[in-house]
Amino acid sequence: MKKTAIITTILTLSGMAYSNQTMAQIGAPYIHDPSTIMECDGKYYTFGTGGGGLISADGWNWQGGAQRPGGGAAPDAIKIGDRYLVAYSATGGGLGGGHAGRVLTMWNKTLDPNSPDFKFSDPIEVALSITDEDCDAIDAGLMLDPTDGRLWLVYGTYFGYIRLVELDPKTGERVKGNKALNVAIDCEAGDLIYRDGWYYLLGTHGTCCDGVNSTYNIVCGRSRNVTGPYIDNVGRDMLKGGGKMVMAGSGRTFGAGHFGRTIITEGIEKMSFHWEADLDRSGRSVLAIRPLLWKNGWPVGGDAFQEGTYEIESERRGYSLELVVDFVRAQGGMRMFGGGNNTQLTSIPSQKLADVIDSWPDGNIRVRMADYMARPHQRWTITAVSEAGGYLGGPYYKIVIAGTNRALAANAEAELETVPEFTGAPEQLWRIDMCIDGTYRIMPKQVPGTDKQYALISAGDCTPTLAPFDFSSDNSKWNFKDRGE
């Protein structure tokens, strides 16, 4: 379980090998039941079942090292003011052969175990289950309501109900006299988020802890009130087993569970969770981070960006990014408008790189936008640069003209150009984030001479530039169309 975290820091670290098939997090991202990803003093943290957790300096390369006392299962974390509140479960969920359990909370000023301020407070019990109760006190999920500042906890498993209780955001204790409410059934690993007047309850459905045979998947319902009822997209109450799919198995990874939401900036969100089994990593449970999309008011898990050869198309007009070079006419000019049926048909070959590259300048070449005509100066090959590190959920990429090493780059005037050879310089590395509407934000790792973060912008129908990202404008949004032909 996890909660909304607003993270704006973007850092980098050298990467390692990763699977092109899954674009999984690199390093050693091995964890089960990850908490919300928290940012603390320039690093990212997530906690898991068993007491440990992961740390990342850039959000892409993850290593062990996060610490919390108490052991137990399925923690969650949230930042309130200048402190971090962690909730976790002591047994329950059938662990150790029983369903008796406790949910506990504790505070810390920092998540950095090397900081002199690193010291967790004594745990406070906020929920309890006994052996024959119809709810397990396990799988904690925290939400600080942005509308009124109230703090809520959901917990429970398939053994019975998912329950909701209110906590004191100043102490982490359960509000005195607060009675637990049943809000869902037939799921576990509950989480609450708020968006645009709706409260969303996310739960993990399916079977857990069976490796490559786990059927975990993430579902949700929504309500205008935090106390429910939580109804799915076809009107089913989650108290009666309803739930709209958010994320299921994908490719060679199975068992999506324990949802968490991270807001990067307006229009850019990520969802974190674990895969119960990654077939490319011996079937181990691993941390996953994917784009979080919103479609018709519902959260949907997006796909990781895949390497390939693309047309880069502006959402503004539908024109495509291309080199500023002379237009070379392709074979097959104008044909007769009429003609008999006896005309023999032949295949006209597409224009090739070899047909035009000798006409291109040798030095830097600027970039513009125009109608896409499948010409070599409009086809871009995008590949991850593993040694360049990354950002939350993805690696940095190089973008080159297909068949060449001519690389897209930012220059000191905050404009676009291509350089004859890719060198790995920061201005030649690109961050690619899927927006919540399915379009993309494209950003250079660095613009020479400034620390400002700029994105690729369509300043005019034919004029690309670099400027601050504005999700409300189609000028800031791009699409990638597979042009591997």
Tab-separated table of C-alpha atoms in Angstrom:
chain	number	residue	atom	x	y	z
A	1	MET	CA	0.000	0.000	0.000
A	2	LYS	CA	1.029	3.560	-0.506
A	3	LYS	CA	-0.152	7.084	-0.710
A	4	THR	CA	0.137	10.130	-2.851
A	5	ALA	CA	3.608	11.652	-2.791
A	6	ILE	CA	4.411	14.923	-4.568
A	7	ILE	CA	7.988	14.691	-5.809
A	8	THR	CA	9.703	17.400	-7.827
A	9	THR	CA	13.397	16.599	-7.372
A	10	ILE	CA	15.060	15.018	-10.410
A	11	LEU	CA	18.456	13.422	-9.832
A	12	THR	CA	20.779	11.143	-11.766
A	13	LEU	CA	23.023	8.169	-11.101
A	14	SER	CA	24.936	5.727	-13.242
A	15	GLY	CA	22.732	2.851	-14.384
A	16	MET	CA	23.146	-0.850	-14.895
A	17	ALA	CA	21.876	-3.468	-17.299
A	18	TYR	CA	18.088	-3.821	-17.640
A	19	SER	CA	15.553	-5.695	-19.751
A	20	ASN	CA	14.444	-3.959	-22.919
A	21	GLN	CA	11.326	-6.115	-22.817
A	22	THR	CA	9.982	-4.792	-19.525
A	23	MET	CA	11.961	-1.580	-18.942
A	24	ALA	CA	12.100	-2.653	-15.287
A	25	GLN	CA	13.813	-0.661	-12.594
A	26	ILE	CA	17.531	-1.433	-12.542
A	27	GLY	CA	19.963	-2.331	-9.784
A	28	ALA	CA	18.480	-4.605	-7.129
A	29	PRO	CA	14.786	-3.584	-6.996
A	30	TYR	CA	13.711	-6.672	-5.045
A	31	ILE	CA	10.822	-5.961	-2.686
A	32	HIS	CA	7.399	-7.268	-1.728
A	33	ASP	CA	4.476	-5.033	-0.741
A	34	PRO	CA	6.281	-1.713	-1.405
A	35	SER	CA	5.081	1.407	0.375
A	36	THR	CA	4.475	4.747	-1.233
A	37	ILE	CA	7.705	6.095	-2.701
A	38	MET	CA	8.903	8.960	-0.517
A	39	GLU	CA	11.477	11.635	-1.400
A	40	CYS	CA	13.817	12.653	1.425
A	41	ASP	CA	16.911	14.867	1.099
A	42	GLY	CA	17.379	14.150	-2.601
A	43	LYS	CA	16.819	10.387	-2.496
A	44	TYR	CA	13.840	8.091	-2.955
A	45	TYR	CA	12.730	5.493	-0.407
A	46	THR	CA	10.237	2.632	-0.297
A	47	PHE	CA	9.665	0.079	2.468
A	48	GLY	CA	8.494	-3.511	2.163
A	49	THR	CA	7.421	-6.581	4.077
A	50	GLY	CA	10.071	-7.834	6.485
A	51	GLY	CA	11.437	-4.530	7.741
A	52	GLY	CA	13.774	-3.525	4.949
A	53	GLY	CA	13.348	-1.426	1.863
A	54	LEU	CA	14.977	0.242	-1.127
A	55	ILE	CA	16.826	3.523	-1.745
A	56	SER	CA	17.459	5.268	-5.052
A	57	ALA	CA	19.397	8.422	-5.870
A	58	ASP	CA	17.556	8.923	-9.152
A	59	GLY	CA	14.351	6.873	-9.039
A	60	TRP	CA	15.657	4.398	-11.629
A	61	ASN	CA	18.534	2.525	-9.984
A	62	TRP	CA	17.353	0.926	-6.730
A	63	GLN	CA	19.422	-0.727	-4.017
A	64	GLY	CA	18.675	-2.111	-0.573
A	65	GLY	CA	19.339	-0.015	2.520
A	66	ALA	CA	16.084	1.589	3.673
A	67	GLN	CA	15.413	0.766	7.308
A	68	ARG	CA	12.455	0.663	9.660
A	69	PRO	CA	12.023	-1.239	12.934
A	70	GLY	CA	9.262	-3.677	13.761
A	71	GLY	CA	9.518	-6.090	10.835
A	72	GLY	CA	6.019	-7.227	9.992
A	73	ALA	CA	4.253	-6.758	6.699
A	74	ALA	CA	3.016	-4.352	4.049
A	75	PRO	CA	4.040	-0.895	5.336
A	76	ASP	CA	2.927	2.457	4.038
A	77	ALA	CA	4.525	5.889	4.391
A	78	ILE	CA	3.354	9.477	4.117
A	79	LYS	CA	4.959	12.865	4.754
A	80	ILE	CA	3.035	15.208	7.058
A	81	GLY	CA	4.689	18.564	7.585
A	82	ASP	CA	8.387	17.964	8.180
A	83	ARG	CA	7.963	14.404	9.471
A	84	TYR	CA	7.351	10.988	7.954
A	85	LEU	CA	4.629	8.684	9.280
A	86	VAL	CA	5.071	4.965	8.672
A	87	ALA	CA	2.311	2.397	9.238
A	88	TYR	CA	2.977	-1.334	9.225
A	89	SER	CA	1.392	-4.588	10.332
A	90	ALA	CA	2.521	-7.064	12.955
A	91	THR	CA	1.413	-10.492	11.676
A	92	GLY	CA	-2.181	-10.939	10.500
A	93	GLY	CA	-3.220	-11.963	7.007
A	94	GLY	CA	-2.665	-15.609	7.759
A	95	LEU	CA	1.039	-14.995	8.381
A	96	GLY	CA	2.371	-17.398	10.964
A	97	GLY	CA	-0.794	-19.455	10.605
A	98	GLY	CA	-3.252	-16.944	12.068
A	99	HIS	CA	-5.318	-13.858	11.421
A	100	ALA	CA	-4.633	-12.024	14.669
A	101	GLY	CA	-2.732	-8.848	13.893
A	102	ARG	CA	-2.056	-5.213	14.663
A	103	VAL	CA	-1.510	-2.081	12.587
A	104	LEU	CA	1.078	0.239	14.137
A	105	THR	CA	2.267	3.760	13.307
A	106	MET	CA	5.555	5.528	14.063
A	107	TRP	CA	7.267	8.822	13.147
A	108	ASN	CA	10.705	9.861	11.959
A	109	LYS	CA	12.237	13.227	10.986
A	110	THR	CA	14.180	11.603	8.154
A	111	LEU	CA	14.282	8.381	6.160
A	112	ASP	CA	18.071	8.499	5.736
A	113	PRO	CA	19.524	5.819	8.061
A	114	ASN	CA	22.876	7.664	8.045
A	115	SER	CA	21.401	10.930	9.320
A	116	PRO	CA	21.937	11.897	12.989
A	117	ASP	CA	18.189	12.681	13.071
A	118	PHE	CA	17.241	9.122	12.087
A	119	LYS	CA	15.218	7.757	14.983
A	120	PHE	CA	11.773	6.199	14.832
A	121	SER	CA	9.308	6.919	17.622
A	122	ASP	CA	7.773	4.105	19.633
A	123	PRO	CA	5.025	2.317	17.664
A	124	ILE	CA	1.364	3.121	18.378
A	125	GLU	CA	-1.368	0.551	17.822
A	126	VAL	CA	-4.196	1.911	15.648
A	127	ALA	CA	-6.012	-1.273	14.560
A	128	LEU	CA	-6.344	-4.784	15.955
A	129	SER	CA	-7.756	-8.080	14.764
A	130	ILE	CA	-8.297	-11.258	16.730
A	131	THR	CA	-8.330	-14.782	15.342
A	132	ASP	CA	-12.058	-15.008	14.640
A	133	GLU	CA	-12.660	-11.412	13.524
A	134	ASP	CA	-13.960	-10.769	9.973
A	135	CYS	CA	-11.075	-8.416	9.108
A	136	ASP	CA	-7.297	-8.787	9.252
A	137	ALA	CA	-5.316	-5.911	10.753
A	138	ILE	CA	-2.716	-5.920	7.980
A	139	ASP	CA	-1.928	-4.102	4.704
A	140	ALA	CA	-2.026	-0.493	5.876
A	141	GLY	CA	-2.755	2.370	3.475
A	142	LEU	CA	-2.579	6.053	4.491
A	143	MET	CA	-4.205	9.170	3.000
A	144	LEU	CA	-4.050	12.783	4.183
A	145	ASP	CA	-7.211	14.355	2.766
A	146	PRO	CA	-6.160	17.495	0.821
A	147	THR	CA	-9.614	19.029	1.314
A	148	ASP	CA	-9.695	19.122	5.113
A	149	GLY	CA	-6.389	17.745	6.453
A	150	ARG	CA	-7.928	14.636	8.016
A	151	LEU	CA	-5.831	11.451	8.077
A	152	TRP	CA	-7.315	8.096	7.088
A	153	LEU	CA	-6.113	4.503	7.252
A	154	VAL	CA	-7.471	1.529	5.283
A	155	TYR	CA	-6.487	-2.032	6.080
A	156	GLY	CA	-7.613	-5.629	5.596
A	157	THR	CA	-7.301	-8.706	3.384
A	158	TYR	CA	-9.313	-11.352	1.574
A	159	PHE	CA	-10.025	-12.947	4.950
A	160	GLY	CA	-12.785	-10.397	5.477
A	161	TYR	CA	-13.506	-6.718	4.965
A	162	ILE	CA	-11.353	-3.768	4.020
A	163	ARG	CA	-11.856	-1.253	6.825
A	164	LEU	CA	-11.417	2.489	7.199
A	165	VAL	CA	-10.435	4.329	10.391
A	166	GLU	CA	-9.467	7.935	11.114
A	167	LEU	CA	-6.100	8.858	12.647
A	168	ASP	CA	-4.855	12.049	14.259
A	169	PRO	CA	-2.397	13.693	11.790
A	170	LYS	CA	-0.496	15.278	14.696
A	171	THR	CA	0.091	12.120	16.731
A	172	GLY	CA	-0.531	9.183	14.381
A	173	GLU	CA	-2.959	7.778	16.963
A	174	ARG	CA	-6.443	6.594	16.171
A	175	VAL	CA	-9.051	9.288	16.769
A	176	LYS	CA	-10.775	8.489	20.050
A	177	GLY	CA	-14.219	6.990	19.627
A	178	ASN	CA	-13.678	6.422	15.897
A	179	LYS	CA	-15.464	3.304	14.707
A	180	ALA	CA	-14.035	1.280	11.821
A	181	LEU	CA	-16.169	1.256	8.667
A	182	ASN	CA	-16.341	-1.579	6.141
A	183	VAL	CA	-15.660	-0.203	2.647
A	184	ALA	CA	-14.749	-3.206	0.450
A	185	ILE	CA	-14.442	-6.962	0.264
A	186	ASP	CA	-12.715	-9.534	-1.973
A	187	CYS	CA	-9.442	-7.599	-2.146
A	188	GLU	CA	-6.469	-6.530	-0.018
A	189	ALA	CA	-3.601	-4.027	0.012
A	190	GLY	CA	-6.052	-1.126	0.058
A	191	ASP	CA	-5.077	2.443	-0.727
A	192	LEU	CA	-6.924	5.750	-0.881
A	193	ILE	CA	-6.282	8.725	-3.156
A	194	TYR	CA	-8.186	11.925	-3.916
A	195	ARG	CA	-8.635	13.638	-7.279
A	196	ASP	CA	-11.091	16.193	-8.680
A	197	GLY	CA	-13.763	15.750	-6.043
A	198	TRP	CA	-13.561	11.951	-5.962
A	199	TYR	CA	-12.067	9.571	-3.429
A	200	TYR	CA	-10.644	6.438	-5.019
A	201	LEU	CA	-10.241	3.157	-3.156
A	202	LEU	CA	-7.684	0.901	-4.800
A	203	GLY	CA	-7.372	-2.726	-3.825
A	204	THR	CA	-5.395	-5.737	-4.970
A	205	HIS	CA	-7.528	-8.598	-6.280
A	206	GLY	CA	-6.433	-12.145	-7.101
A	207	THR	CA	-3.958	-14.531	-5.510
A	208	CYS	CA	-0.778	-13.494	-3.716
A	209	CYS	CA	2.565	-15.020	-2.881
A	210	ASP	CA	2.576	-17.809	-5.488
A	211	GLY	CA	5.432	-16.543	-7.639
A	212	VAL	CA	4.880	-16.958	-11.372
A	213	ASN	CA	1.372	-18.294	-10.666
A	214	SER	CA	0.199	-15.255	-8.672
A	215	THR	CA	-2.855	-13.590	-10.200
A	216	TYR	CA	-2.664	-10.289	-8.282
A	217	ASN	CA	-4.212	-7.317	-10.119
A	218	ILE	CA	-5.126	-3.803	-9.014
A	219	VAL	CA	-8.751	-2.606	-9.119
A	220	CYS	CA	-10.607	0.474	-7.881
A	221	GLY	CA	-13.909	2.130	-7.110
A	222	ARG	CA	-14.716	5.756	-6.305
A	223	SER	CA	-16.959	7.838	-4.075
A	224	ARG	CA	-17.777	11.491	-3.407
A	225	ASN	CA	-17.282	10.740	0.301
A	226	VAL	CA	-14.192	9.262	1.939
A	227	THR	CA	-16.426	6.861	3.866
A	228	GLY	CA	-17.936	5.461	0.660
A	229	PRO	CA	-19.763	3.741	-0.868
A	230	TYR	CA	-17.031	2.953	-3.419
A	231	ILE	CA	-18.622	2.152	-6.767
A	232	ASP	CA	-16.858	0.917	-9.907
A	233	ASN	CA	-17.353	1.969	-13.538
A	234	VAL	CA	-20.431	-0.237	-14.057
A	235	GLY	CA	-22.128	0.559	-10.765
A	236	ARG	CA	-20.892	-2.314	-8.607
A	237	ASP	CA	-20.180	-1.601	-4.938
A	238	MET	CA	-16.744	-2.714	-3.743
A	239	LEU	CA	-18.528	-4.061	-0.671
A	240	LYS	CA	-20.092	-6.562	-3.078
A	241	GLY	CA	-16.882	-7.401	-4.947
A	242	GLY	CA	-16.845	-4.605	-7.530
A	243	GLY	CA	-13.713	-2.992	-8.913
A	244	LYS	CA	-12.467	-1.549	-12.217
A	245	MET	CA	-9.133	-2.849	-13.504
A	246	VAL	CA	-6.153	-0.519	-13.120
A	247	MET	CA	-3.151	-2.813	-13.695
A	248	ALA	CA	-2.780	-6.523	-14.439
A	249	GLY	CA	0.074	-8.767	-15.568
A	250	SER	CA	2.152	-7.591	-18.520
A	251	GLY	CA	4.617	-9.378	-20.796
A	252	ARG	CA	6.895	-11.474	-18.620
A	253	THR	CA	5.795	-9.910	-15.335
A	254	PHE	CA	2.859	-11.102	-13.261
A	255	GLY	CA	0.978	-10.246	-10.102
A	256	ALA	CA	0.552	-6.452	-9.942
A	257	GLY	CA	-0.123	-5.457	-6.342
A	258	HIS	CA	0.121	-2.714	-3.695
A	259	PHE	CA	-0.675	0.468	-5.642
A	260	GLY	CA	0.957	3.823	-4.875
A	261	ARG	CA	0.572	7.200	-6.583
A	262	THR	CA	3.267	9.832	-7.089
A	263	ILE	CA	2.509	13.246	-8.602
A	264	ILE	CA	5.562	14.588	-10.460
A	265	THR	CA	3.934	17.802	-11.680
A	266	GLU	CA	0.596	18.788	-13.147
A	267	GLY	CA	-0.232	16.247	-15.829
A	268	ILE	CA	2.608	13.830	-14.996
A	269	GLU	CA	1.878	11.038	-12.507
A	270	LYS	CA	3.432	7.653	-11.721
A	271	MET	CA	2.058	4.540	-10.098
A	272	SER	CA	4.319	2.254	-8.093
A	273	PHE	CA	3.590	-1.365	-7.196
A	274	HIS	CA	5.291	-4.726	-7.179
A	275	TRP	CA	5.286	-7.540	-9.657
A	276	GLU	CA	4.879	-10.790	-7.765
A	277	ALA	CA	7.149	-12.399	-10.350
A	278	ASP	CA	9.543	-11.079	-13.005
A	279	LEU	CA	10.488	-13.963	-15.298
A	280	ASP	CA	13.676	-12.168	-16.345
A	281	ARG	CA	14.769	-11.964	-12.699
A	282	SER	CA	14.319	-15.590	-11.598
A	283	GLY	CA	10.641	-14.985	-10.869
A	284	ARG	CA	11.454	-12.664	-7.961
A	285	SER	CA	9.145	-9.951	-6.645
A	286	VAL	CA	10.338	-6.550	-7.914
A	287	LEU	CA	9.460	-2.870	-7.671
A	288	ALA	CA	7.606	-1.499	-10.693
A	289	ILE	CA	6.936	2.127	-11.670
A	290	ARG	CA	4.613	2.936	-14.572
A	291	PRO	CA	2.846	6.015	-15.931
A	292	LEU	CA	-0.504	6.682	-14.282
A	293	LEU	CA	-3.148	7.829	-16.744
A	294	TRP	CA	-6.645	9.197	-16.125
A	295	LYS	CA	-9.375	8.252	-18.608
A	296	ASN	CA	-12.955	9.424	-18.111
A	297	GLY	CA	-12.222	10.045	-14.454
A	298	TRP	CA	-10.644	6.631	-13.790
A	299	PRO	CA	-7.010	5.716	-13.067
A	300	VAL	CA	-5.357	3.470	-15.646
A	301	GLY	CA	-1.865	1.995	-15.543
A	302	GLY	CA	0.170	3.066	-18.577
A	303	ASP	CA	2.898	1.220	-20.445
A	304	ALA	CA	6.603	1.807	-20.079
A	305	PHE	CA	8.133	3.604	-23.066
A	306	GLN	CA	9.749	1.154	-25.491
A	307	GLU	CA	12.823	1.711	-27.615
A	308	GLY	CA	12.232	1.913	-31.354
A	309	THR	CA	12.089	4.094	-34.459
A	310	TYR	CA	9.364	6.702	-34.378
A	311	GLU	CA	7.741	9.712	-35.927
A	312	ILE	CA	7.706	12.392	-33.194
A	313	GLU	CA	4.400	14.176	-33.701
A	314	SER	CA	3.181	17.411	-32.132
A	315	GLU	CA	-0.244	17.276	-30.484
A	316	ARG	CA	-0.697	20.933	-31.507
A	317	ARG	CA	-1.110	20.369	-35.231
A	318	GLY	CA	-0.022	16.830	-36.011
A	319	TYR	CA	3.178	17.960	-37.730
A	320	SER	CA	6.320	15.932	-37.175
A	321	LEU	CA	9.820	16.727	-36.013
A	322	GLU	CA	12.385	16.759	-38.836
A	323	LEU	CA	15.809	18.053	-39.823
A	324	VAL	CA	16.018	21.404	-41.556
A	325	VAL	CA	17.413	20.036	-44.818
A	326	ASP	CA	16.515	20.465	-48.475
A	327	PHE	CA	13.537	18.416	-49.609
A	328	VAL	CA	14.717	15.654	-51.943
A	329	ARG	CA	12.019	14.386	-54.251
A	330	ALA	CA	11.350	10.662	-54.064
A	331	GLN	CA	10.933	8.314	-57.015
A	332	GLY	CA	7.521	8.099	-58.598
A	333	GLY	CA	6.281	11.527	-59.580
A	334	MET	CA	2.805	12.424	-60.714
A	335	ARG	CA	0.852	9.666	-62.420
A	336	MET	CA	-2.049	9.848	-64.846
A	337	PHE	CA	-5.389	10.539	-63.198
A	338	GLY	CA	-7.262	8.126	-65.403
A	339	GLY	CA	-5.910	5.191	-67.347
A	340	GLY	CA	-7.128	1.804	-68.278
A	341	ASN	CA	-7.178	-1.300	-66.157
A	342	ASN	CA	-4.404	-2.825	-68.241
A	343	THR	CA	-1.757	-0.626	-66.609
A	344	GLN	CA	0.784	-2.853	-64.890
A	345	LEU	CA	1.201	-1.998	-61.205
A	346	THR	CA	4.659	-1.837	-59.681
A	347	SER	CA	5.941	-1.217	-56.167
A	348	ILE	CA	7.706	2.106	-55.646
A	349	PRO	CA	10.477	1.858	-53.027
A	350	SER	CA	10.492	4.207	-50.081
A	351	GLN	CA	13.109	6.925	-50.036
A	352	LYS	CA	16.272	5.616	-48.362
A	353	LEU	CA	18.832	7.337	-46.177
A	354	ALA	CA	21.497	6.720	-48.799
A	355	ASP	CA	19.380	8.658	-51.313
A	356	VAL	CA	19.542	11.886	-49.314
A	357	ILE	CA	22.277	11.905	-46.689
A	358	ASP	CA	24.941	13.312	-49.004
A	359	SER	CA	22.829	16.442	-49.413
A	360	TRP	CA	22.770	17.151	-45.675
A	361	PRO	CA	25.240	19.617	-44.082
A	362	ASP	CA	28.133	18.116	-42.123
A	363	GLY	CA	27.792	20.217	-38.966
A	364	ASN	CA	24.939	20.900	-36.609
A	365	ILE	CA	21.503	20.911	-38.238
A	366	ARG	CA	18.468	22.683	-36.794
A	367	VAL	CA	15.069	21.062	-36.364
A	368	ARG	CA	11.579	22.048	-37.502
A	369	MET	CA	8.149	20.437	-37.977
A	370	ALA	CA	6.251	19.527	-41.144
A	371	ASP	CA	3.876	16.967	-42.668
A	372	TYR	CA	5.111	13.422	-42.144
A	373	MET	CA	6.043	11.731	-45.437
A	374	ALA	CA	8.122	8.788	-44.166
A	375	ARG	CA	11.344	10.519	-45.242
A	376	PRO	CA	14.714	9.701	-43.639
A	377	HIS	CA	15.032	13.162	-42.045
A	378	GLN	CA	11.765	12.525	-40.148
A	379	ARG	CA	12.513	9.112	-38.627
A	380	TRP	CA	14.039	9.041	-35.139
A	381	THR	CA	15.515	6.039	-33.360
A	382	ILE	CA	15.189	6.205	-29.569
A	383	THR	CA	17.279	3.993	-27.281
A	384	ALA	CA	18.030	4.028	-23.558
A	385	VAL	CA	21.492	5.075	-22.401
A	386	SER	CA	22.081	2.714	-19.495
A	387	GLU	CA	25.178	4.456	-18.161
A	388	ALA	CA	23.393	7.837	-17.953
A	389	GLY	CA	21.125	6.958	-15.014
A	390	GLY	CA	17.514	8.032	-15.021
A	391	TYR	CA	14.561	9.565	-13.166
A	392	LEU	CA	11.525	8.170	-11.368
A	393	GLY	CA	10.342	5.277	-13.497
A	394	GLY	CA	12.617	5.562	-16.517
A	395	PRO	CA	16.103	5.842	-18.042
A	396	TYR	CA	17.493	8.693	-20.119
A	397	TYR	CA	17.324	8.188	-23.877
A	398	LYS	CA	19.263	9.254	-26.926
A	399	ILE	CA	17.239	10.357	-29.960
A	400	VAL	CA	19.039	10.028	-33.301
A	401	ILE	CA	18.074	10.102	-36.957
A	402	ALA	CA	17.439	6.473	-37.897
A	403	GLY	CA	20.481	4.807	-39.435
A	404	THR	CA	22.851	7.528	-38.194
A	405	ASN	CA	24.476	8.768	-34.993
A	406	ARG	CA	23.134	12.308	-35.566
A	407	ALA	CA	21.637	13.175	-32.186
A	408	LEU	CA	18.929	15.555	-31.041
A	409	ALA	CA	20.334	18.108	-28.594
A	410	ALA	CA	19.485	21.250	-26.666
A	411	ASN	CA	21.758	24.246	-27.200
A	412	ALA	CA	22.686	27.248	-25.054
A	413	GLU	CA	19.911	29.329	-26.650
A	414	ALA	CA	17.328	26.805	-25.399
A	415	GLU	CA	16.676	25.746	-28.961
A	416	LEU	CA	16.806	22.389	-30.730
A	417	GLU	CA	19.476	21.144	-33.086
A	418	THR	CA	21.124	17.902	-34.066
A	419	VAL	CA	24.822	17.214	-33.653
A	420	PRO	CA	26.756	14.902	-36.014
A	421	GLU	CA	27.722	12.409	-33.270
A	422	PHE	CA	26.120	11.366	-30.005
A	423	THR	CA	28.602	11.856	-27.158
A	424	GLY	CA	26.399	11.291	-24.111
A	425	ALA	CA	26.545	14.953	-23.064
A	426	PRO	CA	23.657	15.993	-20.756
A	427	GLU	CA	22.097	18.166	-23.452
A	428	GLN	CA	21.860	15.065	-25.697
A	429	LEU	CA	20.003	12.960	-23.115
A	430	TRP	CA	16.217	13.016	-23.029
A	431	ARG	CA	13.596	12.238	-20.423
A	432	ILE	CA	10.330	10.830	-21.805
A	433	ASP	CA	7.273	10.890	-19.508
A	434	MET	CA	3.786	9.773	-20.451
A	435	CYS	CA	1.199	12.373	-19.414
A	436	ILE	CA	-2.033	11.454	-17.671
A	437	ASP	CA	-3.907	11.799	-20.998
A	438	GLY	CA	-1.597	9.405	-22.892
A	439	THR	CA	0.469	12.040	-24.687
A	440	TYR	CA	4.138	12.603	-23.795
A	441	ARG	CA	6.392	15.213	-22.267
A	442	ILE	CA	9.934	15.275	-23.749
A	443	MET	CA	12.666	17.005	-21.728
A	444	PRO	CA	16.427	17.372	-22.113
A	445	LYS	CA	18.394	16.300	-19.060
A	446	GLN	CA	20.037	19.712	-19.118
A	447	VAL	CA	19.968	22.888	-21.180
A	448	PRO	CA	23.515	24.313	-21.368
A	449	GLY	CA	24.050	27.337	-19.166
A	450	THR	CA	20.912	27.031	-17.017
A	451	ASP	CA	19.464	24.937	-14.227
A	452	LYS	CA	15.921	25.560	-15.429
A	453	GLN	CA	13.919	22.555	-16.547
A	454	TYR	CA	12.658	22.971	-20.077
A	455	ALA	CA	10.505	20.700	-22.223
A	456	LEU	CA	10.123	20.328	-25.963
A	457	ILE	CA	7.448	22.838	-27.015
A	458	SER	CA	5.673	23.599	-30.282
A	459	ALA	CA	5.995	27.395	-30.383
A	460	GLY	CA	4.277	27.438	-33.785
A	461	ASP	CA	2.951	24.870	-36.227
A	462	CYS	CA	6.426	24.475	-37.707
A	463	THR	CA	8.610	25.816	-34.897
A	464	PRO	CA	9.823	23.612	-32.026
A	465	THR	CA	11.655	25.150	-29.087
A	466	LEU	CA	12.448	24.532	-25.414
A	467	ALA	CA	10.359	26.215	-22.716
A	468	PRO	CA	8.596	25.444	-19.403
A	469	PHE	CA	6.146	22.547	-19.595
A	470	ASP	CA	2.465	23.498	-19.536
A	471	PHE	CA	0.106	20.528	-19.354
A	472	SER	CA	-2.903	22.718	-20.141
A	473	SER	CA	-1.505	23.451	-23.622
A	474	ASP	CA	-1.217	21.035	-26.548
A	475	ASN	CA	1.973	22.918	-27.412
A	476	SER	CA	3.703	20.893	-24.668
A	477	LYS	CA	2.454	17.452	-25.744
A	478	TRP	CA	3.880	14.933	-28.187
A	479	ASN	CA	3.052	11.519	-29.619
A	480	PHE	CA	5.305	8.713	-30.798
A	481	LYS	CA	4.182	6.723	-33.836
A	482	ASP	CA	6.020	3.520	-34.642
A	483	ARG	CA	7.917	4.055	-37.913
A	484	GLY	CA	10.236	1.068	-37.870
A	485	GLU	CA	9.514	0.348	-41.541
